[in-house]
Each structure stands twice: as C-alpha cells, then as structure tokens.
XYZ file of C-alpha atoms in Angstrom:
393
model
C 83.678 79.106 -8.665
C 83.142 82.197 -6.525
C 85.780 84.042 -8.558
C 84.060 83.145 -11.852
C 80.676 84.283 -10.530
C 82.119 87.519 -9.150
C 83.873 88.397 -12.414
C 80.749 87.613 -14.443
C 78.538 89.765 -12.222
C 81.044 92.636 -12.441
C 81.056 92.375 -16.243
C 77.240 92.301 -16.508
C 76.901 95.221 -14.101
C 79.420 97.264 -16.103
C 77.570 96.579 -19.392
C 74.130 97.495 -18.073
C 72.465 98.315 -21.394
C 73.583 95.103 -23.032
C 72.571 93.022 -20.020
C 69.099 94.569 -19.699
C 68.480 94.226 -23.441
C 69.401 90.547 -23.460
C 67.302 89.795 -20.371
C 64.241 91.538 -21.864
C 64.640 89.723 -25.191
C 64.786 86.326 -23.524
C 61.957 87.229 -21.134
C 59.595 88.243 -23.938
C 60.469 85.177 -25.991
C 59.560 82.915 -23.045
C 56.744 84.994 -21.523
C 54.456 85.201 -24.562
C 53.934 81.446 -25.061
C 53.666 80.897 -21.295
C 50.934 83.530 -20.897
C 49.134 82.320 -24.018
C 49.089 78.728 -22.778
C 47.952 79.853 -19.330
C 45.157 82.019 -20.790
C 43.846 79.270 -23.054
C 43.992 76.652 -20.278
C 42.147 78.898 -17.830
C 39.620 79.883 -20.503
C 38.929 76.247 -21.345
C 38.638 75.184 -17.716
C 36.403 78.090 -16.715
C 34.085 77.727 -19.702
C 33.734 73.978 -19.253
C 33.043 74.174 -15.526
C 30.418 76.881 -15.996
C 28.829 75.086 -18.948
C 28.660 71.738 -17.135
C 26.882 73.485 -14.263
C 24.274 74.888 -16.698
C 22.315 71.951 -18.202
C 20.106 73.764 -20.738
C 19.457 77.343 -21.827
C 16.404 78.631 -23.694
C 15.981 81.902 -25.562
C 14.774 83.498 -28.762
C 16.323 82.024 -31.901
C 19.498 83.798 -32.906
C 23.166 83.511 -32.042
C 23.664 80.383 -29.944
C 27.059 81.628 -28.743
C 25.644 84.961 -27.505
C 22.753 83.177 -25.813
C 25.062 80.774 -23.973
C 27.562 83.449 -22.891
C 24.820 85.826 -21.797
C 23.203 83.145 -19.649
C 26.464 81.953 -18.103
C 28.473 85.200 -17.852
C 25.794 87.938 -18.022
C 27.530 89.478 -21.031
C 25.762 92.223 -22.934
C 24.453 90.770 -26.194
C 22.245 92.197 -28.920
C 19.590 89.485 -28.570
C 15.839 89.760 -28.733
C 14.292 88.893 -25.349
C 11.799 86.106 -24.871
C 8.860 86.486 -22.491
C 7.411 85.021 -19.320
C 5.025 82.889 -21.374
C 8.026 80.791 -22.447
C 8.954 80.368 -18.782
C 5.426 79.281 -17.933
C 5.367 76.815 -20.846
C 8.493 75.057 -19.555
C 7.097 75.085 -16.021
C 3.786 73.580 -17.148
C 5.552 70.817 -19.110
C 6.631 69.266 -15.815
C 9.990 68.275 -17.304
C 12.191 70.907 -15.718
C 12.538 73.912 -13.446
C 12.908 77.157 -15.435
C 15.010 79.989 -13.988
C 14.415 83.248 -15.892
C 17.221 85.755 -16.362
C 16.811 89.408 -17.326
C 20.206 90.914 -18.159
C 19.683 94.301 -19.787
C 20.908 96.931 -17.346
C 23.958 97.785 -15.277
C 24.713 99.479 -11.976
C 28.136 101.087 -11.710
C 29.123 98.982 -14.760
C 28.147 95.734 -12.993
C 25.419 93.685 -14.727
C 22.020 93.831 -13.042
C 20.580 90.311 -13.167
C 16.852 89.963 -12.649
C 16.014 86.416 -11.605
C 14.161 84.284 -9.084
C 15.317 82.915 -5.737
C 15.773 79.524 -7.403
C 18.919 80.870 -9.041
C 20.760 81.205 -5.735
C 19.938 77.614 -4.814
C 20.839 76.377 -8.305
C 24.274 78.045 -8.238
C 24.760 77.190 -4.538
C 25.337 80.843 -3.678
C 25.506 81.668 0.018
C 25.201 84.980 1.833
C 28.188 86.459 3.582
C 26.252 89.431 4.961
C 22.636 90.494 5.221
C 19.585 88.716 3.842
C 18.191 87.580 0.519
C 15.722 89.483 -1.679
C 12.524 90.346 0.176
C 10.636 93.025 -1.763
C 10.736 95.319 -4.774
C 13.846 97.471 -4.990
C 16.104 95.078 -3.056
C 19.403 93.884 -4.490
C 22.058 91.363 -3.483
C 25.655 92.047 -4.512
C 28.334 89.660 -5.674
C 31.498 89.663 -3.578
C 33.638 91.495 -6.149
C 31.017 94.201 -6.736
C 30.609 94.829 -3.004
C 34.382 95.023 -2.589
C 34.884 97.332 -5.587
C 32.075 99.722 -4.655
C 32.637 99.444 -0.882
C 28.957 98.634 -0.247
C 27.307 96.678 2.544
C 23.725 95.833 3.605
C 21.825 99.046 4.276
C 23.566 101.046 1.543
C 22.009 102.088 -1.767
C 22.999 101.477 -5.382
C 21.661 103.379 -8.400
C 21.142 101.619 -11.721
C 22.738 103.119 -14.832
C 20.521 104.738 -17.490
C 20.725 103.144 -20.934
C 20.915 106.579 -22.556
C 21.307 109.777 -20.542
C 19.868 111.802 -23.441
C 16.688 109.698 -23.762
C 14.230 111.382 -21.399
C 11.437 109.000 -22.369
C 13.449 105.859 -21.689
C 14.027 103.871 -18.531
C 14.333 105.581 -15.153
C 17.378 104.767 -12.993
C 16.258 103.029 -9.817
C 17.849 103.542 -6.424
C 18.104 99.991 -5.089
C 18.472 98.961 -1.456
C 21.417 96.643 -0.762
C 20.126 93.870 1.513
C 22.874 91.260 1.175
C 26.362 90.395 -0.056
C 27.182 86.938 -1.391
C 30.181 84.852 -0.415
C 32.906 84.759 -3.033
C 32.114 82.002 -5.516
C 35.038 82.582 -7.929
C 32.568 82.776 -10.780
C 30.783 85.471 -12.832
C 28.275 85.702 -9.976
C 30.886 87.665 -8.021
C 30.634 90.474 -10.598
C 26.816 90.773 -10.685
C 24.036 92.658 -8.911
C 21.026 90.390 -8.355
C 17.459 91.687 -8.168
C 13.975 90.255 -8.412
C 12.447 90.071 -11.905
C 9.837 92.668 -10.957
C 12.567 95.057 -9.851
C 14.248 94.624 -13.248
C 10.937 95.372 -14.959
C 10.640 98.568 -12.909
C 14.086 99.630 -14.129
C 12.979 98.971 -17.708
C 9.877 101.133 -17.227
C 7.285 98.356 -17.440
C 6.356 98.957 -13.829
C 6.443 102.155 -11.829
C 5.140 103.886 -8.753
C 3.786 107.414 -8.405
C 1.778 109.528 -6.031
C -1.868 108.688 -5.489
C -4.225 110.299 -8.004
C -7.609 111.390 -6.644
C -10.005 114.302 -6.673
C -7.652 116.405 -4.577
C -4.737 116.015 -6.988
C -3.458 119.214 -8.620
C -5.258 120.031 -11.861
C -1.864 120.318 -13.631
C -1.388 116.568 -13.160
C -4.903 115.496 -14.188
C -5.665 114.538 -17.778
C -9.319 113.727 -17.237
C -11.784 113.356 -14.369
C -15.325 112.080 -13.842
C -17.431 110.691 -11.021
C -15.838 107.242 -11.230
C -12.119 107.831 -11.910
C -9.343 110.354 -12.261
C -6.872 109.991 -15.127
C -3.388 111.449 -14.643
C -1.118 112.792 -17.357
C 2.609 112.177 -17.970
C 3.586 115.026 -15.653
C 2.938 112.924 -12.552
C 6.361 112.360 -10.943
C 7.447 108.724 -10.658
C 9.307 107.342 -7.668
C 12.925 106.373 -8.332
C 13.212 104.430 -5.069
C 11.042 101.772 -3.470
C 10.389 102.467 0.200
C 8.006 101.015 2.769
C 5.838 104.122 2.366
C 5.453 104.007 -1.439
C 5.696 100.236 -1.991
C 1.933 99.869 -2.460
C 1.928 102.447 -5.282
C 4.144 100.348 -7.587
C 2.218 98.490 -10.261
C 2.651 97.018 -13.744
C 0.760 97.629 -16.972
C -0.042 94.805 -19.368
C -0.103 91.025 -19.319
C 2.662 89.458 -17.210
C 3.081 86.708 -19.808
C 4.392 89.278 -22.292
C 6.978 90.773 -19.936
C 10.554 90.270 -21.252
C 13.302 87.988 -19.997
C 16.698 87.701 -21.678
C 17.012 83.927 -21.390
C 15.975 80.941 -19.312
C 18.200 78.464 -17.496
C 16.419 75.124 -17.702
C 17.148 72.469 -15.064
C 15.600 69.159 -16.247
C 14.324 66.602 -13.753
C 16.349 63.769 -15.329
C 18.020 62.674 -18.570
C 14.717 61.586 -20.110
C 13.123 64.954 -19.381
C 16.103 66.691 -20.972
C 15.669 64.720 -24.209
C 11.930 65.439 -24.260
C 12.522 69.153 -23.740
C 15.057 69.311 -26.553
C 12.573 67.529 -28.783
C 9.821 70.019 -27.915
C 11.869 72.939 -29.237
C 13.584 71.146 -32.116
C 11.209 72.616 -34.689
C 11.471 75.292 -37.358
C 8.149 76.743 -36.198
C 9.323 77.217 -32.594
C 10.162 80.806 -31.648
C 12.362 79.632 -28.790
C 15.546 77.605 -29.125
C 16.958 75.351 -26.432
C 20.693 74.649 -26.347
C 23.203 72.647 -24.359
C 25.903 75.104 -23.196
C 28.495 72.283 -23.115
C 28.072 71.732 -26.861
C 28.305 75.463 -27.554
C 31.461 75.738 -25.471
C 33.061 72.831 -27.343
C 32.347 74.563 -30.650
C 33.731 77.830 -29.323
C 36.889 76.161 -28.033
C 37.499 74.551 -31.425
C 37.655 78.044 -32.910
C 39.895 79.217 -30.071
C 42.304 76.303 -30.563
C 42.537 76.997 -34.294
C 43.470 80.581 -33.546
C 45.907 79.350 -30.893
C 47.650 77.191 -33.483
C 48.352 80.323 -35.524
C 49.679 82.034 -32.399
C 51.839 78.988 -31.634
C 53.412 79.127 -35.095
C 53.955 82.866 -34.749
C 55.407 82.413 -31.248
C 57.762 79.694 -32.504
C 58.995 81.939 -35.308
C 59.462 84.881 -32.956
C 61.272 82.728 -30.393
C 63.464 81.242 -33.105
C 64.288 84.735 -34.358
C 65.113 85.890 -30.836
C 67.303 82.798 -30.367
C 69.227 83.599 -33.557
C 69.579 87.190 -32.402
C 71.012 86.057 -29.075
C 73.457 83.723 -30.838
C 74.528 86.620 -33.065
C 74.952 88.934 -30.085
C 77.049 86.425 -28.140
C 79.122 85.598 -31.230
C 79.871 89.261 -31.859
C 80.585 89.713 -28.178
C 83.113 86.860 -28.276
C 84.871 88.432 -31.249
C 84.969 91.855 -29.628
C 86.349 90.319 -26.435
C 89.111 88.362 -28.176
C 91.819 90.639 -26.806
C 90.233 90.362 -23.365
C 90.470 86.569 -23.524
C 94.083 86.781 -24.692
C 94.928 89.037 -21.756
C 93.263 86.632 -19.336
C 95.128 83.705 -20.905
C 98.442 85.569 -20.538
C 97.618 86.286 -16.889
C 97.403 82.543 -16.270
C 93.746 81.694 -16.839
C 93.185 78.391 -18.588
C 91.033 78.196 -21.713
C 88.449 76.166 -19.788
C 88.276 78.933 -17.181
C 87.635 81.518 -19.919
C 84.824 79.416 -21.410
C 83.330 78.911 -17.963
C 83.148 82.710 -17.621
C 81.271 82.958 -20.944
C 78.867 80.151 -20.055
C 78.226 81.629 -16.614
C 77.318 84.934 -18.286
C 74.771 83.175 -20.514
C 73.342 81.174 -17.610
C 72.919 84.279 -15.453
C 71.018 86.032 -18.242
C 68.768 82.992 -18.753
C 68.152 82.556 -15.014
C 67.341 86.270 -14.620
C 64.888 86.048 -17.503
C 63.178 82.967 -16.064
C 62.860 84.629 -12.642
C 61.307 87.675 -14.318
C 58.899 85.423 -16.240
C 57.853 83.672 -13.017
C 57.259 87.003 -11.252
C 55.148 88.396 -14.096
C 53.181 85.146 -14.358
C 52.501 85.172 -10.606
C 51.187 88.741 -10.813
C 49.034 87.931 -13.849
C 47.529 84.882 -12.104
C 46.169 87.126 -9.342
C 44.206 89.262 -11.806
C 43.777 86.650 -14.544
C 40.123 85.971 -13.781
C 39.066 89.607 -14.161
C 41.361 90.347 -17.123
C 40.383 87.311 -19.173
C 36.678 87.871 -18.615
C 37.052 91.478 -19.759
C 39.152 90.622 -22.831
C 37.478 87.377 -23.897
C 33.973 87.142 -22.452
C 32.833 90.777 -22.441
C-alpha cells in the first residue's frame, strides 16, 4: 500500500497543473452548497433568536420589514420617525413598558442608538469596563466597536455628519466614552449607545452655546431690551458636553414632538399584548405595532424560496462539474494506456493498476474536502460580521 501511495503522490506532484485544477473544481462544487446552507442556517437562527427576544415593535406605518430590522439590528432604513407622544401613550396605557430607539446617526460607521437605560436591562447587557450613561454627551460602546476603534472609558468619539456639505444640518458631537459592554454576540456589539437627549443634540434639536447677556459682543446680538437679549445665528455652539458647559444645553419645542425611530414594547403579560395589538389595529392609527417573530417568518419564507433556486443551480453546477471530472479521468485513462501496458509488462497486476487510479481520485477528493473544511472554519470566525453586512445592512 505504501508503494501505491508513493507512486500516486509522485504522479500528482509531477502533473501539478492538472492536480490543482481538479482539486479546485471539486472544492468549488462542494464549497458553494456548504457555505449556502451554513449562511441560511445561521441567518435563520440569528433572526429567530433576536425576534423572540423582541416581543413587540411600534413605529410609523410603512415597511414592516424595515421597521423590524431597524429595531432589532439598528439598520439604516428610510422610515419616517414617530415621536415621544407615542411612547407616552403606550406608557400611560399600563399594558407594557416602552423602550424608545433613535437610530439616525453613526460614529465611525457604527450606529448611534439613542435609548433609555431600560434597554440595557431588557437585553441583559452588562458592562465590561466603566459605568453606564450618566449625563448628556456620554456614550457606551459595544464590544466590537470598542475593539475596532481601540477605545476605552475616558476616550472620546465623534459622531459622523449626515452631509459634510450641509452647513445648516446637524453638528457632529464629541461624545465621552464612559463604558464598554461585555460581548453579547448580537447586534449590540456593533452599536454606540447614548441617551435620547444626546441623540437629539446630535440631530440639532438641542444645543448649548455661550451665555448671552448685556456684555455679549454686539456682533452676536440680534436684539436687546431691558428684559432680554436675543442672539443671532452667529453664536458658536458647543460640539462637546463638559461639566463647565452642561448647564447651557437646552431644547426648543415640545418634548412630545421629538422624534424616535421606533419603540420596543415589552407587554406585562399575554393579555396586555393582545390589548395593545388591538389598540393599534385600526386604519386611523398613525402608529403600527408588529410582532417581529411574524415578520421574520415572512422574511424567511422569501429567503427559502430564493434558496430553492440556488439549490437547483448548485445541483446543476455540481452535476456539470461531476461530468467534467468523469471526462477528465476518462481522457486521462486513455492517454495513460501505454503507461498501464508498461506497468503490466513490468509485473504489476491489473488490480494494482486500478488501485493506483482509484488512489489518485481519492487523494484529489480528500484534498478538496480538507480545503473545504479549512475555508469553512475561516468563514465561521467572521460569519457573524459578514452576514450582517451582506444580508442585514
């Protein structure tokens, strides 16, 4: 057996191009369906686990899929925001605990999630370093964001402008990193969490600026009388919240009209959940309430239909590759007829010759399977990030 293996290895090493081509063909034919099945299985498992952990989601009527994915994965979606009045309405109903989410901005390409402290308890998120949110301008980083940006408590993180050419738009805010979350193996690892008021400051609803009084430069004063001094737009706004300027930050308008992207609704019990769904099951309601589990099931039905097409295509490709391999080995046997005759004349039995051919095929198949296992192992390490980028985002 050692002689057969040694001769086969010598032959494959001598015909390098043929050997590499055959190994790659077999590898691709096996790798594609394996990776596809792995991706779909992970996608289904991840979506279901996240959806089951999110009882209800409320938001402005529109795409139910975008609303669910935005609330669960903080994906950027072109959805109209609801307002704090909707949050207060759910709170006053006494049926559930509302957790508002404001997902409109990014910081170093990581989603900035404005929410309340209830979110951390709801998702069972624990701190690995530092403390939780304490005041305006504070942020808590997910484990992956902290690792990617090499940030720790005490560092700063600047939010990204929506449009660098829009001078009248939102002002980037320099946020103070106060904590880093433990790795949760969820979308929370990829997010930057801030208080809702901090998110409103980033959006321009709230701001802080120097004190305006009678001693203020005339270039910054729009109007002045005995009772008040009115500043103009030239007054510089603070782009960082510090202990010194914290008192200067304020908001204009009614808090009930301030925007939130969506609301995670945690009902008190099954009866409260049914009552809440009934409250918003009306054509006149501006807000819709959905069960993420139902949305995920609908989404997966579409995914499985597409997967069926890929399965048929993969079968046809694999069948074609199999026929190609049969053709290659058949032609190889014909071209090596004189070689087999020489071996037979040297004393090799016909069974020995066929064992050499079968060993060659087995070595190519084993090499391909080992390569498939190595690639799959590498993909599994980065599967979570890659699939969220390709499928969710």
